[in-house]
Amino acid sequence: MPLQKVRLEPFDAGLHTQCLRDWLRRPHVLRWWGEYEPPFDDQSWFTRETHAVIVANGDPVGYLCWQRLPQDELAAAGLTDLPKDLVDIDILIGESSHIGRGIGPGALGLLLERLQADPSASMAGVATSISNEHAIRAFEKAGFRLFREFQDPEHGRCRYMVTEVGGVADTGL
Ligand SMILES: CC(C)(COP(=O)(O)OP(=O)(O)OC[C@H]1O[C@@H](n2cnc3c(N)ncnc32)[C@H](O)[C@@H]1OP(=O)(O)O)[C@@H](O)C(=O)NCCC(=O)NCCS
């Protein structure tokens, strides 16, 4: 299997909107992301500070977004013990031919490097269903460890996984 050279690019509406629309409809993504549609008409949504396209060997193959989680969302999932400055990451490899080639962990590694330089974030995290063994494996390879399991209102029993990044933990205490 050829080595994949992975990089992150800013989301470009002209180049990437149709790709992302297609990826979100693929069964292997729908299964874990559910019926999700970002606000494609609002280009200010896709800022380079919180969104990126995953490019492998020059081709766009996936998408990453990251954000601080609103307290009401954390409360709904019973995850209020996460640090308040945690950056929550979502990822998909949309091109099914590119699954299982190490691109997800590679892309997460690049994002974590970026977050290492952010003194306002002490921890990064990812959530997925306990049944999504491939994602759990990919997250472990990127350096994430189990924080704990929780009950997601939409996705059922899930795992929250974390890793330290740049800042000093803000526990809100
Ligand atoms: C989860 C995801 C981001 C992982 O990225 P990836 O680049 O496929 O990750 P890896 O290449 O490290 O593969 C992870 C594991 O998937 C499994 N895998 C290998 N080939 C596979 C294939 N063809 N199809 C599915 N899974 C495969 C392997 O168990 C692999 O672990 P291993 O290399 O230790 O054996 C990606 O698979 C994906 O986008 N899936 C759909 C959306 C999703 O689940 N998002 C995350 C949770 S919401």
PDB file of C-alpha atoms and ligand atoms in Angstrom:
ATOM      1  CA  MET A   1       0.000   0.000   0.000  1.00  0.00           C
ATOM      2  CA  PRO A   2       1.626   3.330  -1.022  1.00  0.00           C
ATOM      3  CA  LEU A   3       2.582   5.709   1.769  1.00  0.00           C
ATOM      4  CA  GLN A   4       0.023   8.528   1.991  1.00  0.00           C
ATOM      5  CA  LYS A   5       1.376  12.070   2.248  1.00  0.00           C
ATOM      6  CA  VAL A   6      -1.265  13.816   4.340  1.00  0.00           C
ATOM      7  CA  ARG A   7      -1.799  17.547   4.764  1.00  0.00           C
ATOM      8  CA  LEU A   8      -4.584  19.828   5.987  1.00  0.00           C
ATOM      9  CA  GLU A   9      -5.951  22.607   3.780  1.00  0.00           C
ATOM     10  CA  PRO A  10      -8.413  25.368   4.626  1.00  0.00           C
ATOM     11  CA  PHE A  11     -11.969  24.590   3.500  1.00  0.00           C
ATOM     12  CA  ASP A  12     -12.509  26.363   0.175  1.00  0.00           C
ATOM     13  CA  ALA A  13     -16.214  26.737  -0.668  1.00  0.00           C
ATOM     14  CA  GLY A  14     -15.611  26.592  -4.429  1.00  0.00           C
ATOM     15  CA  LEU A  15     -13.429  23.490  -4.275  1.00  0.00           C
ATOM     16  CA  HIS A  16     -14.804  21.534  -1.343  1.00  0.00           C
ATOM     17  CA  THR A  17     -18.546  22.131  -0.842  1.00  0.00           C
ATOM     18  CA  GLN A  18     -19.617  19.400  -3.274  1.00  0.00           C
ATOM     19  CA  CYS A  19     -16.995  16.965  -1.916  1.00  0.00           C
ATOM     20  CA  LEU A  20     -18.235  17.419   1.630  1.00  0.00           C
ATOM     21  CA  ARG A  21     -21.893  17.098   0.555  1.00  0.00           C
ATOM     22  CA  ASP A  22     -21.030  13.795  -1.153  1.00  0.00           C
ATOM     23  CA  TRP A  23     -18.927  12.475   1.727  1.00  0.00           C
ATOM     24  CA  LEU A  24     -21.702  13.147   4.253  1.00  0.00           C
ATOM     25  CA  ARG A  25     -24.033  10.936   2.168  1.00  0.00           C
ATOM     26  CA  ARG A  26     -21.684   7.950   1.958  1.00  0.00           C
ATOM     27  CA  PRO A  27     -22.985   4.992   4.006  1.00  0.00           C
ATOM     28  CA  HIS A  28     -19.724   4.519   5.958  1.00  0.00           C
ATOM     29  CA  VAL A  29     -19.934   8.166   7.094  1.00  0.00           C
ATOM     30  CA  LEU A  30     -23.735   8.357   7.542  1.00  0.00           C
ATOM     31  CA  ARG A  31     -23.545   5.364   9.859  1.00  0.00           C
ATOM     32  CA  TRP A  32     -21.483   7.300  12.415  1.00  0.00           C
ATOM     33  CA  TRP A  33     -22.167  10.963  11.661  1.00  0.00           C
ATOM     34  CA  GLY A  34     -25.945  10.554  11.226  1.00  0.00           C
ATOM     35  CA  GLU A  35     -27.946  13.018   9.101  1.00  0.00           C
ATOM     36  CA  TYR A  36     -25.677  16.023   9.527  1.00  0.00           C
ATOM     37  CA  GLU A  37     -25.596  19.039   7.226  1.00  0.00           C
ATOM     38  CA  PRO A  38     -23.382  22.041   7.984  1.00  0.00           C
ATOM     39  CA  PRO A  39     -24.689  25.489   6.972  1.00  0.00           C
ATOM     40  CA  PHE A  40     -23.204  25.402   3.449  1.00  0.00           C
ATOM     41  CA  ASP A  41     -24.699  28.823   2.579  1.00  0.00           C
ATOM     42  CA  ASP A  42     -22.860  30.520   5.424  1.00  0.00           C
ATOM     43  CA  GLN A  43     -19.238  30.669   4.319  1.00  0.00           C
ATOM     44  CA  SER A  44     -18.185  32.344   7.578  1.00  0.00           C
ATOM     45  CA  TRP A  45     -18.923  28.952   9.190  1.00  0.00           C
ATOM     46  CA  PHE A  46     -15.962  27.270   7.465  1.00  0.00           C
ATOM     47  CA  THR A  47     -13.229  29.349   9.079  1.00  0.00           C
ATOM     48  CA  ARG A  48      -9.669  28.028   8.846  1.00  0.00           C
ATOM     49  CA  GLU A  49      -9.464  28.210  12.663  1.00  0.00           C
ATOM     50  CA  THR A  50     -12.033  25.421  13.027  1.00  0.00           C
ATOM     51  CA  HIS A  51     -12.321  23.518   9.725  1.00  0.00           C
ATOM     52  CA  ALA A  52      -9.947  21.750   7.358  1.00  0.00           C
ATOM     53  CA  VAL A  53      -9.988  19.434   4.399  1.00  0.00           C
ATOM     54  CA  ILE A  54      -7.771  16.362   4.604  1.00  0.00           C
ATOM     55  CA  VAL A  55      -5.649  15.987   1.482  1.00  0.00           C
ATOM     56  CA  ALA A  56      -3.810  12.719   0.752  1.00  0.00           C
ATOM     57  CA  ASN A  57      -1.259  12.541  -2.041  1.00  0.00           C
ATOM     58  CA  GLY A  58      -2.768  15.758  -3.455  1.00  0.00           C
ATOM     59  CA  ASP A  59      -6.445  14.657  -3.406  1.00  0.00           C
ATOM     60  CA  PRO A  60      -9.117  15.881  -0.984  1.00  0.00           C
ATOM     61  CA  VAL A  61     -10.316  12.762   0.863  1.00  0.00           C
ATOM     62  CA  GLY A  62     -11.808  13.922   4.146  1.00  0.00           C
ATOM     63  CA  TYR A  63     -12.815  16.613   6.571  1.00  0.00           C
ATOM     64  CA  LEU A  64     -11.970  17.731  10.091  1.00  0.00           C
ATOM     65  CA  CYS A  65     -13.674  20.293  12.291  1.00  0.00           C
ATOM     66  CA  TRP A  66     -12.963  21.282  15.869  1.00  0.00           C
ATOM     67  CA  GLN A  67     -14.652  23.475  18.422  1.00  0.00           C
ATOM     68  CA  ARG A  68     -15.196  24.282  22.106  1.00  0.00           C
ATOM     69  CA  LEU A  69     -18.305  22.405  23.183  1.00  0.00           C
ATOM     70  CA  PRO A  70     -21.205  24.460  24.528  1.00  0.00           C
ATOM     71  CA  GLN A  71     -21.926  23.693  28.184  1.00  0.00           C
ATOM     72  CA  ASP A  72     -25.514  22.633  27.412  1.00  0.00           C
ATOM     73  CA  GLU A  73     -24.221  19.961  25.007  1.00  0.00           C
ATOM     74  CA  LEU A  74     -21.747  18.699  27.604  1.00  0.00           C
ATOM     75  CA  ALA A  75     -24.488  18.655  30.209  1.00  0.00           C
ATOM     76  CA  ALA A  76     -26.839  16.718  27.893  1.00  0.00           C
ATOM     77  CA  ALA A  77     -24.134  14.040  27.499  1.00  0.00           C
ATOM     78  CA  GLY A  78     -23.183  14.135  31.203  1.00  0.00           C
ATOM     79  CA  LEU A  79     -19.639  15.252  30.327  1.00  0.00           C
ATOM     80  CA  THR A  80     -19.331  18.371  32.452  1.00  0.00           C
ATOM     81  CA  ASP A  81     -16.163  16.952  34.061  1.00  0.00           C
ATOM     82  CA  LEU A  82     -14.198  17.624  30.855  1.00  0.00           C
ATOM     83  CA  PRO A  83     -11.940  20.716  31.032  1.00  0.00           C
ATOM     84  CA  LYS A  84     -13.763  23.869  29.955  1.00  0.00           C
ATOM     85  CA  ASP A  85     -11.057  24.710  27.412  1.00  0.00           C
ATOM     86  CA  LEU A  86     -11.259  21.300  25.713  1.00  0.00           C
ATOM     87  CA  VAL A  87     -11.268  21.308  21.920  1.00  0.00           C
ATOM     88  CA  ASP A  88     -13.633  18.665  20.538  1.00  0.00           C
ATOM     89  CA  ILE A  89     -12.714  17.196  17.134  1.00  0.00           C
ATOM     90  CA  ASP A  90     -14.881  15.535  14.475  1.00  0.00           C
ATOM     91  CA  ILE A  91     -13.347  13.658  11.557  1.00  0.00           C
ATOM     92  CA  LEU A  92     -14.341  11.755   8.469  1.00  0.00           C
ATOM     93  CA  ILE A  93     -12.483  10.151   5.601  1.00  0.00           C
ATOM     94  CA  GLY A  94     -15.128  10.513   2.901  1.00  0.00           C
ATOM     95  CA  GLU A  95     -13.439   8.542   0.126  1.00  0.00           C
ATOM     96  CA  SER A  96     -14.028   4.929   1.111  1.00  0.00           C
ATOM     97  CA  SER A  97     -11.040   3.819  -0.999  1.00  0.00           C
ATOM     98  CA  HIS A  98      -8.870   5.775   1.444  1.00  0.00           C
ATOM     99  CA  ILE A  99     -10.156   4.210   4.664  1.00  0.00           C
ATOM    100  CA  GLY A 100      -7.727   2.058   6.650  1.00  0.00           C
ATOM    101  CA  ARG A 101      -4.567   3.659   5.242  1.00  0.00           C
ATOM    102  CA  GLY A 102      -3.508   5.683   8.262  1.00  0.00           C
ATOM    103  CA  ILE A 103      -4.836   8.969   6.850  1.00  0.00           C
ATOM    104  CA  GLY A 104      -7.178   9.639   9.805  1.00  0.00           C
ATOM    105  CA  PRO A 105      -4.445   9.301  12.465  1.00  0.00           C
ATOM    106  CA  GLY A 106      -2.100  11.316  10.219  1.00  0.00           C
ATOM    107  CA  ALA A 107      -4.606  14.158   9.892  1.00  0.00           C
ATOM    108  CA  LEU A 108      -5.365  14.112  13.622  1.00  0.00           C
ATOM    109  CA  GLY A 109      -1.627  14.265  14.335  1.00  0.00           C
ATOM    110  CA  LEU A 110      -1.312  17.388  12.177  1.00  0.00           C
ATOM    111  CA  LEU A 111      -4.244  19.046  13.939  1.00  0.00           C
ATOM    112  CA  LEU A 112      -2.816  18.139  17.369  1.00  0.00           C
ATOM    113  CA  GLU A 113       0.499  19.720  16.372  1.00  0.00           C
ATOM    114  CA  ARG A 114      -1.422  22.897  15.577  1.00  0.00           C
ATOM    115  CA  LEU A 115      -3.297  22.767  18.873  1.00  0.00           C
ATOM    116  CA  GLN A 116      -0.008  22.307  20.745  1.00  0.00           C
ATOM    117  CA  ALA A 117       0.716  25.917  19.800  1.00  0.00           C
ATOM    118  CA  ASP A 118      -2.600  27.129  21.278  1.00  0.00           C
ATOM    119  CA  PRO A 119      -2.065  28.156  24.921  1.00  0.00           C
ATOM    120  CA  SER A 120      -5.835  28.516  25.399  1.00  0.00           C
ATOM    121  CA  ALA A 121      -6.508  24.760  24.939  1.00  0.00           C
ATOM    122  CA  SER A 122      -5.176  22.170  27.400  1.00  0.00           C
ATOM    123  CA  MET A 123      -6.882  19.109  26.004  1.00  0.00           C
ATOM    124  CA  ALA A 124      -8.346  17.796  22.761  1.00  0.00           C
ATOM    125  CA  GLY A 125     -11.037  15.133  22.582  1.00  0.00           C
ATOM    126  CA  VAL A 126     -12.948  12.880  20.231  1.00  0.00           C
ATOM    127  CA  ALA A 127     -16.190  10.988  20.728  1.00  0.00           C
ATOM    128  CA  THR A 128     -17.511   7.957  18.957  1.00  0.00           C
ATOM    129  CA  SER A 129     -19.910   5.056  19.442  1.00  0.00           C
ATOM    130  CA  ILE A 130     -18.478   2.116  21.393  1.00  0.00           C
ATOM    131  CA  SER A 131     -19.316   0.066  18.249  1.00  0.00           C
ATOM    132  CA  ASN A 132     -17.054   2.170  16.011  1.00  0.00           C
ATOM    133  CA  GLU A 133     -13.983   0.002  16.575  1.00  0.00           C
ATOM    134  CA  HIS A 134     -12.133   1.368  13.542  1.00  0.00           C
ATOM    135  CA  ALA A 135     -12.437   4.938  14.804  1.00  0.00           C
ATOM    136  CA  ILE A 136     -11.377   3.930  18.329  1.00  0.00           C
ATOM    137  CA  ARG A 137      -8.318   2.204  16.874  1.00  0.00           C
ATOM    138  CA  ALA A 138      -7.493   5.257  14.722  1.00  0.00           C
ATOM    139  CA  PHE A 139      -7.905   7.605  17.720  1.00  0.00           C
ATOM    140  CA  GLU A 140      -5.587   5.416  19.833  1.00  0.00           C
ATOM    141  CA  LYS A 141      -2.977   5.522  17.083  1.00  0.00           C
ATOM    142  CA  ALA A 142      -3.212   9.335  17.090  1.00  0.00           C
ATOM    143  CA  GLY A 143      -2.459   9.331  20.846  1.00  0.00           C
ATOM    144  CA  PHE A 144      -5.949   9.615  22.361  1.00  0.00           C
ATOM    145  CA  ARG A 145      -6.831   7.583  25.479  1.00  0.00           C
ATOM    146  CA  LEU A 146     -10.162   6.763  27.071  1.00  0.00           C
ATOM    147  CA  PHE A 147     -11.577   9.549  29.278  1.00  0.00           C
ATOM    148  CA  ARG A 148     -14.721   7.554  29.930  1.00  0.00           C
ATOM    149  CA  GLU A 149     -17.845   6.162  28.342  1.00  0.00           C
ATOM    150  CA  PHE A 150     -21.029   8.203  28.265  1.00  0.00           C
ATOM    151  CA  GLN A 151     -24.570   8.047  26.943  1.00  0.00           C
ATOM    152  CA  ASP A 152     -25.016  10.328  23.917  1.00  0.00           C
ATOM    153  CA  PRO A 153     -28.628  11.459  23.393  1.00  0.00           C
ATOM    154  CA  GLU A 154     -28.325  10.803  19.624  1.00  0.00           C
ATOM    155  CA  HIS A 155     -25.652   8.101  19.201  1.00  0.00           C
ATOM    156  CA  GLY A 156     -26.200   5.911  22.276  1.00  0.00           C
ATOM    157  CA  ARG A 157     -23.309   4.442  24.274  1.00  0.00           C
ATOM    158  CA  CYS A 158     -20.141   6.307  23.296  1.00  0.00           C
ATOM    159  CA  ARG A 159     -16.507   6.670  24.254  1.00  0.00           C
ATOM    160  CA  TYR A 160     -14.921  10.024  24.932  1.00  0.00           C
ATOM    161  CA  MET A 161     -11.163   9.983  24.300  1.00  0.00           C
ATOM    162  CA  VAL A 162      -8.683  12.744  25.115  1.00  0.00           C
ATOM    163  CA  THR A 163      -5.101  13.863  24.763  1.00  0.00           C
ATOM    164  CA  GLU A 164      -3.184  16.800  26.211  1.00  0.00           C
ATOM    165  CA  VAL A 165      -2.336  19.774  23.994  1.00  0.00           C
ATOM    166  CA  GLY A 166      -0.819  23.228  24.502  1.00  0.00           C
ATOM    167  CA  GLY A 167      -2.366  25.062  27.471  1.00  0.00           C
ATOM    168  CA  VAL A 168      -2.749  24.457  31.203  1.00  0.00           C
ATOM    169  CA  ALA A 169      -5.967  22.670  32.182  1.00  0.00           C
ATOM    170  CA  ASP A 170      -8.874  24.981  33.025  1.00  0.00           C
ATOM    171  CA  THR A 171     -11.142  22.931  35.258  1.00  0.00           C
ATOM    172  CA  GLY A 172     -13.291  25.963  35.964  1.00  0.00           C
ATOM    173  CA  LEU A 173     -12.610  25.603  39.698  1.00  0.00           C
TER     174      LEU A 173
HETATM  175  C1  LIG B   1     -12.596   6.671  11.700  1.00  0.00           C
HETATM  176  C2  LIG B   1     -11.687   7.173  10.600  1.00  0.00           C
HETATM  177  C3  LIG B   1     -11.534   8.684  10.684  1.00  0.00           C
HETATM  178  C4  LIG B   1     -10.312   6.498  10.792  1.00  0.00           C
HETATM  179  O1  LIG B   1      -9.435   6.942   9.789  1.00  0.00           O
HETATM  180  P1  LIG B   1      -8.587   5.870   8.946  1.00  0.00           P
HETATM  181  O2  LIG B   1      -7.662   6.644   8.101  1.00  0.00           O
HETATM  182  O3  LIG B   1      -9.500   4.932   8.271  1.00  0.00           O
HETATM  183  O4  LIG B   1      -7.804   5.151  10.148  1.00  0.00           O
HETATM  184  P2  LIG B   1      -6.751   3.938  10.039  1.00  0.00           P
HETATM  185  O5  LIG B   1      -6.211   3.821   8.666  1.00  0.00           O
HETATM  186  O6  LIG B   1      -5.801   4.130  11.151  1.00  0.00           O
HETATM  187  O7  LIG B   1      -7.625   2.653  10.323  1.00  0.00           O
HETATM  188  C5  LIG B   1      -8.165   2.425  11.603  1.00  0.00           C
HETATM  189  C6  LIG B   1      -8.600   0.993  11.712  1.00  0.00           C
HETATM  190  O8  LIG B   1      -9.639   0.742  10.762  1.00  0.00           O
HETATM  191  C7  LIG B   1      -9.567  -0.643  10.374  1.00  0.00           C
HETATM  192  N1  LIG B   1      -9.535  -0.779   8.904  1.00  0.00           N
HETATM  193  C8  LIG B   1      -8.497  -1.136   8.137  1.00  0.00           C
HETATM  194  N2  LIG B   1      -8.875  -1.177   6.850  1.00  0.00           N
HETATM  195  C9  LIG B   1     -10.156  -0.851   6.799  1.00  0.00           C
HETATM  196  C10 LIG B   1     -11.097  -0.722   5.745  1.00  0.00           C
HETATM  197  N3  LIG B   1     -10.780  -0.962   4.489  1.00  0.00           N
HETATM  198  N4  LIG B   1     -12.345  -0.327   6.069  1.00  0.00           N
HETATM  199  C11 LIG B   1     -12.666  -0.055   7.340  1.00  0.00           C
HETATM  200  N5  LIG B   1     -11.807  -0.168   8.362  1.00  0.00           N
HETATM  201  C12 LIG B   1     -10.566  -0.575   8.105  1.00  0.00           C
HETATM  202  C13 LIG B   1      -8.338  -1.217  10.989  1.00  0.00           C
HETATM  203  O9  LIG B   1      -8.754  -1.898  12.158  1.00  0.00           O
HETATM  204  C14 LIG B   1      -7.529  -0.013  11.345  1.00  0.00           C
HETATM  205  O10 LIG B   1      -6.700  -0.228  12.462  1.00  0.00           O
HETATM  206  P3  LIG B   1      -5.283  -0.997  12.253  1.00  0.00           P
HETATM  207  O11 LIG B   1      -4.545  -0.235  11.200  1.00  0.00           O
HETATM  208  O12 LIG B   1      -4.628  -0.888  13.584  1.00  0.00           O
HETATM  209  O13 LIG B   1      -5.586  -2.375  11.831  1.00  0.00           O
HETATM  210  C15 LIG B   1     -12.234   6.776   9.184  1.00  0.00           C
HETATM  211  O14 LIG B   1     -12.250   5.385   9.087  1.00  0.00           O
HETATM  212  C16 LIG B   1     -13.621   7.342   8.916  1.00  0.00           C
HETATM  213  O15 LIG B   1     -13.735   8.480   8.528  1.00  0.00           O
HETATM  214  N6  LIG B   1     -14.694   6.543   9.132  1.00  0.00           N
HETATM  215  C17 LIG B   1     -16.062   7.004   8.900  1.00  0.00           C
HETATM  216  C18 LIG B   1     -16.510   8.172   9.798  1.00  0.00           C
HETATM  217  C19 LIG B   1     -16.158   7.969  11.255  1.00  0.00           C
HETATM  218  O16 LIG B   1     -16.262   6.874  11.781  1.00  0.00           O
HETATM  219  N7  LIG B   1     -15.735   9.081  11.899  1.00  0.00           N
HETATM  220  C20 LIG B   1     -15.263   9.078  13.282  1.00  0.00           C
HETATM  221  C21 LIG B   1     -16.236   8.891  14.358  1.00  0.00           C
HETATM  222  S1  LIG B   1     -17.692   9.860  14.267  1.00  0.00           S
END
